[in-house]
Coordinates of C-alpha atoms and ligand atoms in Angstrom, one line a residue:
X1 CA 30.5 13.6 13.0
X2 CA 27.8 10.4 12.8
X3 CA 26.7 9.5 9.5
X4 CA 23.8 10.6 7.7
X5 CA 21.3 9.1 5.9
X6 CA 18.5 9.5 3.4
X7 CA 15.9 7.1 2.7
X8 CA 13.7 7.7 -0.5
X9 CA 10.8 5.6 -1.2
X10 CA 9.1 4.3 -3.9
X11 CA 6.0 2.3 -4.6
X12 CA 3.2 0.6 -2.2
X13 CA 2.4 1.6 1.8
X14 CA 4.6 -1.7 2.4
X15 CA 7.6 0.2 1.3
X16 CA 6.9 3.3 2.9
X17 CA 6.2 0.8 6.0
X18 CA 9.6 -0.3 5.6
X19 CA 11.9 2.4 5.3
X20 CA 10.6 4.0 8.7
X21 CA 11.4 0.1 10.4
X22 CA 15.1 0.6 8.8
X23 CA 15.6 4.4 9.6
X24 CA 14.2 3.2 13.2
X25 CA 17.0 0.4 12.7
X26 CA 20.1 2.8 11.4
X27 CA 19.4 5.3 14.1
X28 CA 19.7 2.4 16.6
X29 CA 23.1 1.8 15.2
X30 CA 24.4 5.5 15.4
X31 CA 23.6 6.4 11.9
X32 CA 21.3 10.1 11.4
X33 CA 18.4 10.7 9.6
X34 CA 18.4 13.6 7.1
X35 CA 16.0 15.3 4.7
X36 CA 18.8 16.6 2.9
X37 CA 19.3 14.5 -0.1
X38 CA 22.3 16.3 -1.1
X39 CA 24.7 16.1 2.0
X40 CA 23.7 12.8 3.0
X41 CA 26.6 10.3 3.5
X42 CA 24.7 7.1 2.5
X43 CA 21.7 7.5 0.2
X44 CA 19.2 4.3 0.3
X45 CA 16.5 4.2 -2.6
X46 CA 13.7 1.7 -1.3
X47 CA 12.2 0.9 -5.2
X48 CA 9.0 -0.6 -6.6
X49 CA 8.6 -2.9 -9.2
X50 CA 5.0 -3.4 -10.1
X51 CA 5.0 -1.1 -13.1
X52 CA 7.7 -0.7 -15.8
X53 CA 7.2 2.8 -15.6
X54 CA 7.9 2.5 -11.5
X55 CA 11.3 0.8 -12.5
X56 CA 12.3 3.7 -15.0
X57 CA 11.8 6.3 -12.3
X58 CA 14.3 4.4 -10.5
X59 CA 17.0 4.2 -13.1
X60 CA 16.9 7.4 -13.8
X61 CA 17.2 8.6 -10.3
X62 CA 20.5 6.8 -9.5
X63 CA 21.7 7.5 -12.6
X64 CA 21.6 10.9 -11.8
X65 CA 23.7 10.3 -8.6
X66 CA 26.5 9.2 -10.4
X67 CA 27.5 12.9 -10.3
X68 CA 26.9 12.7 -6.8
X69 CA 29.5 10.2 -6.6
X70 CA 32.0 11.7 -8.6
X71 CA 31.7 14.8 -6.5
X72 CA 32.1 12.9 -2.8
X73 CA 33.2 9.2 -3.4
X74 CA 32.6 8.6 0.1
X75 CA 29.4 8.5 -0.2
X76 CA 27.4 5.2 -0.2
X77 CA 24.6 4.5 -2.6
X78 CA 21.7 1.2 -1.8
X79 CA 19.2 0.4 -3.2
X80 CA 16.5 -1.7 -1.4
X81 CA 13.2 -3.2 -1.8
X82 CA 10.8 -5.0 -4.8
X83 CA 14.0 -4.0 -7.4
X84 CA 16.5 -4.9 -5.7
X85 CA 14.9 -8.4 -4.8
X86 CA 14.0 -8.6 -8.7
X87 CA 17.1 -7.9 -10.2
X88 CA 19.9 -8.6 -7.7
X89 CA 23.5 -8.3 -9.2
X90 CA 22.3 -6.6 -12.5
X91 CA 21.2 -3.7 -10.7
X92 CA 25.6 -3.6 -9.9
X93 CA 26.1 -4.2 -13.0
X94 CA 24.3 -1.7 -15.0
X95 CA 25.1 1.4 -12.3
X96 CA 28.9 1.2 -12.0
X97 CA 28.2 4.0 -8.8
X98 CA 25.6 1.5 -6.6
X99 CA 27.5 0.2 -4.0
X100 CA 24.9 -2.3 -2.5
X101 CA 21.7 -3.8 -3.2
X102 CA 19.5 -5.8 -0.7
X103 CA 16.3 -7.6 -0.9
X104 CA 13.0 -7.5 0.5
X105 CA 14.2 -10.1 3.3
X106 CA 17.2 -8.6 4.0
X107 CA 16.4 -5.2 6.0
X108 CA 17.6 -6.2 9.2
X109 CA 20.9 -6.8 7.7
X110 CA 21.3 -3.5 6.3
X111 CA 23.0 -1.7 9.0
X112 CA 25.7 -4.5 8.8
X113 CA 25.8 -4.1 5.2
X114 CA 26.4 -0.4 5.8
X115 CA 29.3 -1.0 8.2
X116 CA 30.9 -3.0 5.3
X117 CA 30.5 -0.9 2.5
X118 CA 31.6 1.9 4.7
X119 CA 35.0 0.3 6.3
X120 CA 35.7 -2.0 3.5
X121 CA 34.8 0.0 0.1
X122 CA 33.4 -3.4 -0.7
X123 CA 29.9 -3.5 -3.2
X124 CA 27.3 -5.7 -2.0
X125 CA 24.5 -8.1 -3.5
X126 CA 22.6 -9.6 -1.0
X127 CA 18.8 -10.6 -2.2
X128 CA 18.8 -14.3 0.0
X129 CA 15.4 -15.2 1.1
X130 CA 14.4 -15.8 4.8
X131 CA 13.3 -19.3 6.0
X132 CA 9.5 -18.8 5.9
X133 CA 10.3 -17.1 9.5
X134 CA 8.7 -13.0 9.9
X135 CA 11.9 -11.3 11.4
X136 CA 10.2 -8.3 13.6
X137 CA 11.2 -5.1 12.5
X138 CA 8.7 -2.8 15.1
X139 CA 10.5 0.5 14.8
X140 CA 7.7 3.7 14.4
X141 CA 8.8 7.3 14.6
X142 CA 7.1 8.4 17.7
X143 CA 4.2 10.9 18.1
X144 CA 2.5 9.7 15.0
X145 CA -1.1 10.4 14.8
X146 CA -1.7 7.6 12.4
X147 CA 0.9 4.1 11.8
X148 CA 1.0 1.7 9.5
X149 CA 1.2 -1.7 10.6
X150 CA 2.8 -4.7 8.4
X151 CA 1.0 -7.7 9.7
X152 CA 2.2 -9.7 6.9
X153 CA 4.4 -10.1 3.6
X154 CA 4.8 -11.9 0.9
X155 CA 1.8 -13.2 -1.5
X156 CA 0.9 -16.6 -2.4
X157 CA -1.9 -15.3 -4.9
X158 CA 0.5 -15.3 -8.3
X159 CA -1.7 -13.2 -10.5
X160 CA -0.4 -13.6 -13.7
X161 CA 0.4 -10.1 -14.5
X162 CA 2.0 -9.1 -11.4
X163 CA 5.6 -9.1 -9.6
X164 CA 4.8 -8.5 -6.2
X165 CA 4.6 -12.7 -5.4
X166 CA 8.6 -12.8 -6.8
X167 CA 9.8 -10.0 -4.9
X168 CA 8.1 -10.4 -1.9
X169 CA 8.3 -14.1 -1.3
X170 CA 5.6 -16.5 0.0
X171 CA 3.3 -15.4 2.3
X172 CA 4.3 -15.0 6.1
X173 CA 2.1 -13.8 9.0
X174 CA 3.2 -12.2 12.1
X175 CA 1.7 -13.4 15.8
X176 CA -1.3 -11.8 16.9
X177 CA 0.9 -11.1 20.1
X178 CA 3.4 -9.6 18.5
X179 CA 1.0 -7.1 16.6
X180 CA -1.0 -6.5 19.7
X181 CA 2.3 -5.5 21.7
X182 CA 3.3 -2.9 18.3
X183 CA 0.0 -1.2 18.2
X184 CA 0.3 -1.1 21.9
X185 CA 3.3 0.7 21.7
X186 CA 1.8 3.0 19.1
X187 CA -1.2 3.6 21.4
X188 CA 1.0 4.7 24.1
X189 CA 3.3 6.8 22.0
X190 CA -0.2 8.9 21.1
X191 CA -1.3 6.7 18.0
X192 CA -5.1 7.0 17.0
X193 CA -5.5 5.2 13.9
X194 CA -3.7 2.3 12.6
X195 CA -3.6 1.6 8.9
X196 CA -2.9 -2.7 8.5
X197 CA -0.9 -3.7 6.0
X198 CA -0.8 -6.9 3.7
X199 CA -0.9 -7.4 0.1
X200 CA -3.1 -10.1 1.0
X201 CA -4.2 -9.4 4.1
X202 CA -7.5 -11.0 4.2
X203 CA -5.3 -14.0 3.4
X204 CA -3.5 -13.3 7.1
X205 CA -2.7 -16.5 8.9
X206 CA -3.5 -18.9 6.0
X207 CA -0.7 -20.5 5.1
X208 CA 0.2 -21.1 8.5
X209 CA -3.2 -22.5 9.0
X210 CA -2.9 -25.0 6.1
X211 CA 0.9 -25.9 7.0
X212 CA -1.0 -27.2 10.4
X213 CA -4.3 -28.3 9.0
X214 CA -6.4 -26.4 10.6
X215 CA -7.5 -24.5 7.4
X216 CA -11.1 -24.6 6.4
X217 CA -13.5 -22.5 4.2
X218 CA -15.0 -20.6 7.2
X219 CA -11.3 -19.8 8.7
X220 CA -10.7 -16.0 9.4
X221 CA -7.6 -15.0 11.4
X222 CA -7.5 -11.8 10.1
X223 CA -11.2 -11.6 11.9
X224 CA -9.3 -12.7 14.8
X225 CA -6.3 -10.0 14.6
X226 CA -9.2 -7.3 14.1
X227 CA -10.7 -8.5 17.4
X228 CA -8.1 -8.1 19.6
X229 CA -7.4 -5.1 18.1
X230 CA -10.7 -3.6 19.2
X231 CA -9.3 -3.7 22.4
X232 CA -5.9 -1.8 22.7
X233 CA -6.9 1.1 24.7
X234 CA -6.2 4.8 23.1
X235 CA -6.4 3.3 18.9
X236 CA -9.6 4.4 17.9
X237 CA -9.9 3.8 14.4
X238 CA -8.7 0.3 12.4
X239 CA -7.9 0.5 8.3
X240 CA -6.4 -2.2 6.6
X241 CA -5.5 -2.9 3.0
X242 CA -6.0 -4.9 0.5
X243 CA -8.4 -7.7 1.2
X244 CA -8.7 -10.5 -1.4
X245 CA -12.3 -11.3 -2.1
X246 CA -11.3 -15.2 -2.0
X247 CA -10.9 -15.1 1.6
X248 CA -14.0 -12.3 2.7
X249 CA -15.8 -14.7 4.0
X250 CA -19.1 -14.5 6.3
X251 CA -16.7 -14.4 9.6
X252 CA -14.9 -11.8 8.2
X253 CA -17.5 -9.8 6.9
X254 CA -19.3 -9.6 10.5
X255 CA -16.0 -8.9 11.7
X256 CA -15.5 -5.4 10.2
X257 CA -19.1 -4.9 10.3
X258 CA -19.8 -5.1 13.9
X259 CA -16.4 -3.8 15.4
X260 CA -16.8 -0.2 16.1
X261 CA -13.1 0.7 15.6
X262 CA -12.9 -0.8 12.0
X263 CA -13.7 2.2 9.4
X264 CA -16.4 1.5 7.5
X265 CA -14.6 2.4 3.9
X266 CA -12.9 -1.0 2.5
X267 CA -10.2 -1.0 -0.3
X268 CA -11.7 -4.1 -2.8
X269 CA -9.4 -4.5 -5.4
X270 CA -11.6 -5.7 -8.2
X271 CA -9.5 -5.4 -11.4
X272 CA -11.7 -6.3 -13.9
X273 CA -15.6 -6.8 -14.0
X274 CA -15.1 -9.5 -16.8
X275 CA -15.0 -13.2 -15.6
X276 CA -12.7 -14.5 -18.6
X277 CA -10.1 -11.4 -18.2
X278 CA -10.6 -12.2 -14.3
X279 CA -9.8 -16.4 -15.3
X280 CA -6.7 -14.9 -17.4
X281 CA -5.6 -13.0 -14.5
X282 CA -5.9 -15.2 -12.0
X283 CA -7.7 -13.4 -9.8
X284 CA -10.2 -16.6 -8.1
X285 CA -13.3 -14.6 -8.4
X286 CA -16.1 -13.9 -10.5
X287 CA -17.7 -10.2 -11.0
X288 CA -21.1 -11.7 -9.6
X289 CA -18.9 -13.4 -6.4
X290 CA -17.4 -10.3 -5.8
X291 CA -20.3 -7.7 -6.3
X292 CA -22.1 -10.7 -3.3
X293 CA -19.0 -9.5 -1.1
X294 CA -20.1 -6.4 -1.9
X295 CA -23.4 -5.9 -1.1
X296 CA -22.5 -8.7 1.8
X297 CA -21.0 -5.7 3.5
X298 CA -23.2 -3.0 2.0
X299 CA -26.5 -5.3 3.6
X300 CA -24.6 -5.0 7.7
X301 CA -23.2 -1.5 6.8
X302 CA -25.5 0.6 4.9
X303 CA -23.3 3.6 4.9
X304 CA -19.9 1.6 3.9
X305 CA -17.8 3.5 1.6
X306 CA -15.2 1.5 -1.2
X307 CA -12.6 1.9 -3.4
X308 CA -10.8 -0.3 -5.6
X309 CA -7.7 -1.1 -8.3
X310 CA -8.5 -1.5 -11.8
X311 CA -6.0 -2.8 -14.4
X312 CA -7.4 -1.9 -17.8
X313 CA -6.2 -3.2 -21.5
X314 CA -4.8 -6.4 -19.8
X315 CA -4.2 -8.6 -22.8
X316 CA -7.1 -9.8 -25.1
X317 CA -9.6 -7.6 -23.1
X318 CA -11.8 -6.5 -25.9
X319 CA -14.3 -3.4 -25.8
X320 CA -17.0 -5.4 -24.0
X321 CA -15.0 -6.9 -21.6
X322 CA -14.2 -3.7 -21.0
X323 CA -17.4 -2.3 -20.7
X324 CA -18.2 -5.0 -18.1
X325 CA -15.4 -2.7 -15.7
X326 CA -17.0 0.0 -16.4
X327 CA -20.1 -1.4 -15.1
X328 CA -18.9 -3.1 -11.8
X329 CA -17.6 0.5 -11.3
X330 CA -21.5 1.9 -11.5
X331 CA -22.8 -0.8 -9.7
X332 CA -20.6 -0.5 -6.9
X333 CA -20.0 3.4 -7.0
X334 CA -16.9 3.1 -5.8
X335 CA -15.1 6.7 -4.0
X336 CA -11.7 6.4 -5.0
X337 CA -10.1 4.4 -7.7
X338 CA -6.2 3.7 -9.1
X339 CA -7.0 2.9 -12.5
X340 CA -3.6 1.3 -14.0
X341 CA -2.8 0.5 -17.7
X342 CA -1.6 -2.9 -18.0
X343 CA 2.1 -3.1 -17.8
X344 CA 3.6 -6.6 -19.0
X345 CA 6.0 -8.0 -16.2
X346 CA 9.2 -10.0 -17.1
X347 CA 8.6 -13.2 -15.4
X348 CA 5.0 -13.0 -14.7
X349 CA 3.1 -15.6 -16.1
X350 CA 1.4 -13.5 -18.3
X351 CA 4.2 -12.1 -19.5
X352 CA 5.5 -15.9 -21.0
X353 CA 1.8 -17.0 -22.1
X354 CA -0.2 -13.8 -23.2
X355 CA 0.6 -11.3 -25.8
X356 CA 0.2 -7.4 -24.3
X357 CA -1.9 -6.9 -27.6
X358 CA -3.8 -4.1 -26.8
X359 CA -2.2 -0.5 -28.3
X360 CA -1.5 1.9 -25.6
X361 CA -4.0 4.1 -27.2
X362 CA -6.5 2.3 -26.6
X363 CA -5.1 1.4 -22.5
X364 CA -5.0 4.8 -22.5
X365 CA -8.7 5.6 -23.5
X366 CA -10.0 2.9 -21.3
X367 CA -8.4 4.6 -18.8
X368 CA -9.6 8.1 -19.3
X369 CA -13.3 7.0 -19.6
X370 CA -13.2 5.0 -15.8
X371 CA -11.3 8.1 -14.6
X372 CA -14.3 10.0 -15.2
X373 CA -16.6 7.8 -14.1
X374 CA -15.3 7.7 -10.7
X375 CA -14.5 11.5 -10.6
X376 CA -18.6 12.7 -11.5
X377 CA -19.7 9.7 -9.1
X378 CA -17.8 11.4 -6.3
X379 CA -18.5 15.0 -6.7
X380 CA -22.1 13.6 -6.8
X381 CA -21.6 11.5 -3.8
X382 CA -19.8 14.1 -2.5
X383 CA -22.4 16.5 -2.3
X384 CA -24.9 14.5 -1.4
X385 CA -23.1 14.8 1.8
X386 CA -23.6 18.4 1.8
X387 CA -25.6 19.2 5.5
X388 CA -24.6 15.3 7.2
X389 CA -22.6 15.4 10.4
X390 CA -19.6 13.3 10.8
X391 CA -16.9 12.6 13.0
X392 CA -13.6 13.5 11.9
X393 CA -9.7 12.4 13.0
X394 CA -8.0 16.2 13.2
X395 CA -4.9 15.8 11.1
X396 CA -3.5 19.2 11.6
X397 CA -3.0 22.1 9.7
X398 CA -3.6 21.6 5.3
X399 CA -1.2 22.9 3.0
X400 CA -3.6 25.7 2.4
X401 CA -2.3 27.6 5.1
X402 CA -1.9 27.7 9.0
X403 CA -5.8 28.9 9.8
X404 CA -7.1 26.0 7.5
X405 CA -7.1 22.9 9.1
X406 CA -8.0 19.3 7.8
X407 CA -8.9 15.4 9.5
X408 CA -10.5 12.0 7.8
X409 CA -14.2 11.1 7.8
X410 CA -14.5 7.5 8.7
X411 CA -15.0 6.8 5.7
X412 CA -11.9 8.4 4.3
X413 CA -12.9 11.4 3.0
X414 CA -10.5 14.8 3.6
X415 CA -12.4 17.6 5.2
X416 CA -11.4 20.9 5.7
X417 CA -12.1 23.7 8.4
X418 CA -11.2 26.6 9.8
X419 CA -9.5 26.2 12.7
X420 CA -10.3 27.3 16.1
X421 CA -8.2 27.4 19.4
X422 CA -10.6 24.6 21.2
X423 CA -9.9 22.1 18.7
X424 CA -6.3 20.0 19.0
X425 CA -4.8 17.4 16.5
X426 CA -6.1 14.1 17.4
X427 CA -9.6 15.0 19.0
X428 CA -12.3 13.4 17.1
X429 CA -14.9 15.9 16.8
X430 CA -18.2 16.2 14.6
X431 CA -18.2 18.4 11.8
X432 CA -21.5 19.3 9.6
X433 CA -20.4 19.2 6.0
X434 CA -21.1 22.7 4.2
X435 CA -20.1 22.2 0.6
X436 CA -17.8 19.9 -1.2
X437 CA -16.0 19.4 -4.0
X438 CA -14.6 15.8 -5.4
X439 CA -11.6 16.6 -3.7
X440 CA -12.4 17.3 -0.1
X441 CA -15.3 18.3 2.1
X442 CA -16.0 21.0 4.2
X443 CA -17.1 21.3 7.3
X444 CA -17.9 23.1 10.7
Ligands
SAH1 N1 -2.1 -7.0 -3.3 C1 -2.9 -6.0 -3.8 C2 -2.3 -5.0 -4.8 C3 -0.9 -5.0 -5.1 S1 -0.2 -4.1 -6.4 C4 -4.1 -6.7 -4.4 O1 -4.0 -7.8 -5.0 O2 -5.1 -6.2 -4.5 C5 -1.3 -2.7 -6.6 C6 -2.1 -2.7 -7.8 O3 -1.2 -2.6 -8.9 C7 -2.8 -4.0 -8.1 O4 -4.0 -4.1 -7.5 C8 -3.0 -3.9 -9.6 O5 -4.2 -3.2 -9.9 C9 -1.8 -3.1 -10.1 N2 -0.9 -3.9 -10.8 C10 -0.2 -4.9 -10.4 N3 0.6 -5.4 -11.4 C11 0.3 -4.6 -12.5 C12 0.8 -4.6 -13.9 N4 1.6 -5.6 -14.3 N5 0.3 -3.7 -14.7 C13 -0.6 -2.8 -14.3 N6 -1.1 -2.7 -13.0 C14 -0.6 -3.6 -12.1
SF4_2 FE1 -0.1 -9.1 -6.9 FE2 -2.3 -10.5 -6.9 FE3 -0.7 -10.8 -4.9 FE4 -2.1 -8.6 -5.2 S1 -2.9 -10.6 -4.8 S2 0.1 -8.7 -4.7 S3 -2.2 -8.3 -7.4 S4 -0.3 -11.4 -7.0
F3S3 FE1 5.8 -2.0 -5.6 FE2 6.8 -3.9 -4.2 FE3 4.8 -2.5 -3.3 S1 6.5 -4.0 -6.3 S2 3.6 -2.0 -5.1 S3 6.8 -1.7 -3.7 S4 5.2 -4.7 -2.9

């Protein structure tokens, strides 16, 4: 009998990203994929550290396994990703029924790591850090309509509230090549869209750059890697995500306004509108710098679509600095938002210089009032759309049933339709919007 496994994942795209790479991986080593959590023979949790309330789902998951265990001490427990990489051995320590955990660097290890916990009833830490080189981990499960894409890792940016820089590691790009030959693969494999990932990604091919002194204000590899993309035959649609306003410059911004294949919605994380909370956090922008990247795009792209992160009662952020948020959010009229309370990091900088002062009664209100600001700007965006025509990606069948059907505006936006026998999954077809909600669309 081979052995099963069951990935679950927590946290960002890049973690999703990363457990298909390593079931991709295991299967090449003889180990089988399962969707049954409960029989599985090795159960991997790939984890997310950015909140502490990400961390405490975590925790209480395994714990819960420890019955598990008991039950069938055969069975192997990992846990993987942004967790792992933060707390290492502790992670052992505190659940007595974890048999290995491994770091952000360390996937390609894993089915090596398996063999050992397996044959040896050994526990494993292993959390080292690669050399600065991007080991290619290019698996995809085939037949997918729409793949992510890790072009990068790591960040570089340290904003002072957030973890992703010390689990992650410094920043490391991947060739153009070698992304070219992936979404190639994907293309032949019956891939239409590709969704880009970095957690800096506008930042893609900088440090590189710098390390060989070719860096310089007007420098855009990522512009570069979106060019060359335009041309793999069969991928009709480009995302990416996030893009730091720091590096949107003018190259870039004719970049994604002039390729046809690049979707016209951009992800902006802005996270505050106030230029001292911004200073506090690190972020290298002012509100007025990036409202300019803005309406830079908005100007070449009139019918450009964003969204955005928000962190709200980050520490000292008073009522008006708070207010300034809520502004940049009417200004830009943004059509999706994650609006986060601020969660104080151990190890952050923020967490050893700045006191998480505000009362989570107040994060929470801050919260609530952005929330539905965004939600009445869509619905009214939303049906302002009412009687367009737009091409759509057909996803498939919705969860509302077999007959109702659903694919992606460009600009990101669900629609719904009834389906009919001439239209397949993966045609891109024009629909004429007949009433929406702030949810979906729908069309015909
Ligand atoms: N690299 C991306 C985002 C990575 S994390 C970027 O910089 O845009 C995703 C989001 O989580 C961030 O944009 C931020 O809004 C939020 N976040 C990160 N650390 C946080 C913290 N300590 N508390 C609350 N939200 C946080
Ligand atoms: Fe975190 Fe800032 Fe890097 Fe985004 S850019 S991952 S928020 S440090
Ligand atoms: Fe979480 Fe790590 Fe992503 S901390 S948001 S899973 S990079």
């Amino acid at each position: 009998m081979p052995t099963t496994f069951y990935i679950k994942t927590y946290g960002c795209q890049m973690n999703e990203r990363d457990s298909e790479a390593l079931a991709c991986l295991l299967e090449m080593h003889g180990y089988v994929e399962t969707h049954e959590e409960s029989t599985a023979d090795v159960l991997i949790f790939n984890t997310c550290s950015v909140r502490d309330q990400a961390e405490r789902k975590v925790i209480g998951k395994v714990g819960i396994m420890k019955k598990l265990k008991r039950e069938r001490p055969a069975l192997v427990i990992g846990v993987i990703g942004c967790m792992a990489q933060r707390l290492g051995e502790e992670l052992l320590k505190e659940l007595p029924h974890l048999d290995f955990v491994a770091g952000t660097d360390q996937l390609q290890n894993i089915p090596a790591i398996l063999d050992e916990c397996i044959a040896k009833k050994t526990r494993k830490c292993a959390i080292e850090m690669g050399p600065g080189v991007f080991r290619e981990l290019d698996g995809h499960r085939p037949g997918r309509l729409i793949a992510e894409v890790s072009v990068m890792r790591g960040c570089d940016q340290f904003c002072t509230y957030c973890v992703v820089p010390y689990c992650r590691g410094r920043e490391k790009s991947r060739p153009i090549s070698a992304i070219v030959d992936e979404v190639k693969m994907l293309a032949d494999t019956g891939t239409k869209e590709i969704l880009l990932l970095g957690q800096n990604i506008t930042a893609y091919g900088v440090s590189e750059a710098r390390a060989q002194g070719i860096y310089t204000p007007e420098f855009s590899a990522f512009a570069d890697l979106l060019e060359a993309l335009q041309e793999v035959d069969g991928i009709e649609r480009i995302r990416f995500t996030s893009p730091h306003v720091r590096f949107m410059n003018a190259r870039f911004v004719e970049a994604v306004a002039s390729l046809p294949k690049v979707c016209k919605s951009f992800h902006v994380p802005v996270q505050s509108g106030s230029d001292r909370i911004l200073k506090l956090m690190h972020r290298n922008y002012t509100a007025a710098e990036y409202l300019d990247r803005i309406s830079a795009i908005k100007a070449k792209v009139p019918q450009a679509t964003f969204s955005t992160d928000i962190i709200v009662g980050f520490c000292s952020e008073t009522q008006e600095e708070f207010e300034m948020t809520h502004q940049v959010m009417r200004e830009v009229g943004y059509d999706m938002a994650y609006i986060f309370r601020y969660s104080q990091r151990e190890g952050t900088m923020a967490s050893k210089t700045l006191p998480d002062d505000i009362p989570e009664e107040v994060k929470h209100e801050r919260n609530q009032i952005l929330l539905a600001e965004l939600n009445s700007h869509v619905a009214a965006a939303n049906a302002a759309l009412v009687g367009a025509t737009m091409p759509v990606l057909v996803e498939g069948p919705s969860a509302r049933g077999p007959k109702r059907w659903y694919g992606r505006t460009d600009t990101n936006k669900m629609l719904l339709f009834d389906h009919t026998e001439d239209i397949h999954i993966g045609d891109i077809r024009n629909f004429t919007i007949t009433r929406a909600t702030e949810n979906a669309l729908y069309g015909k």
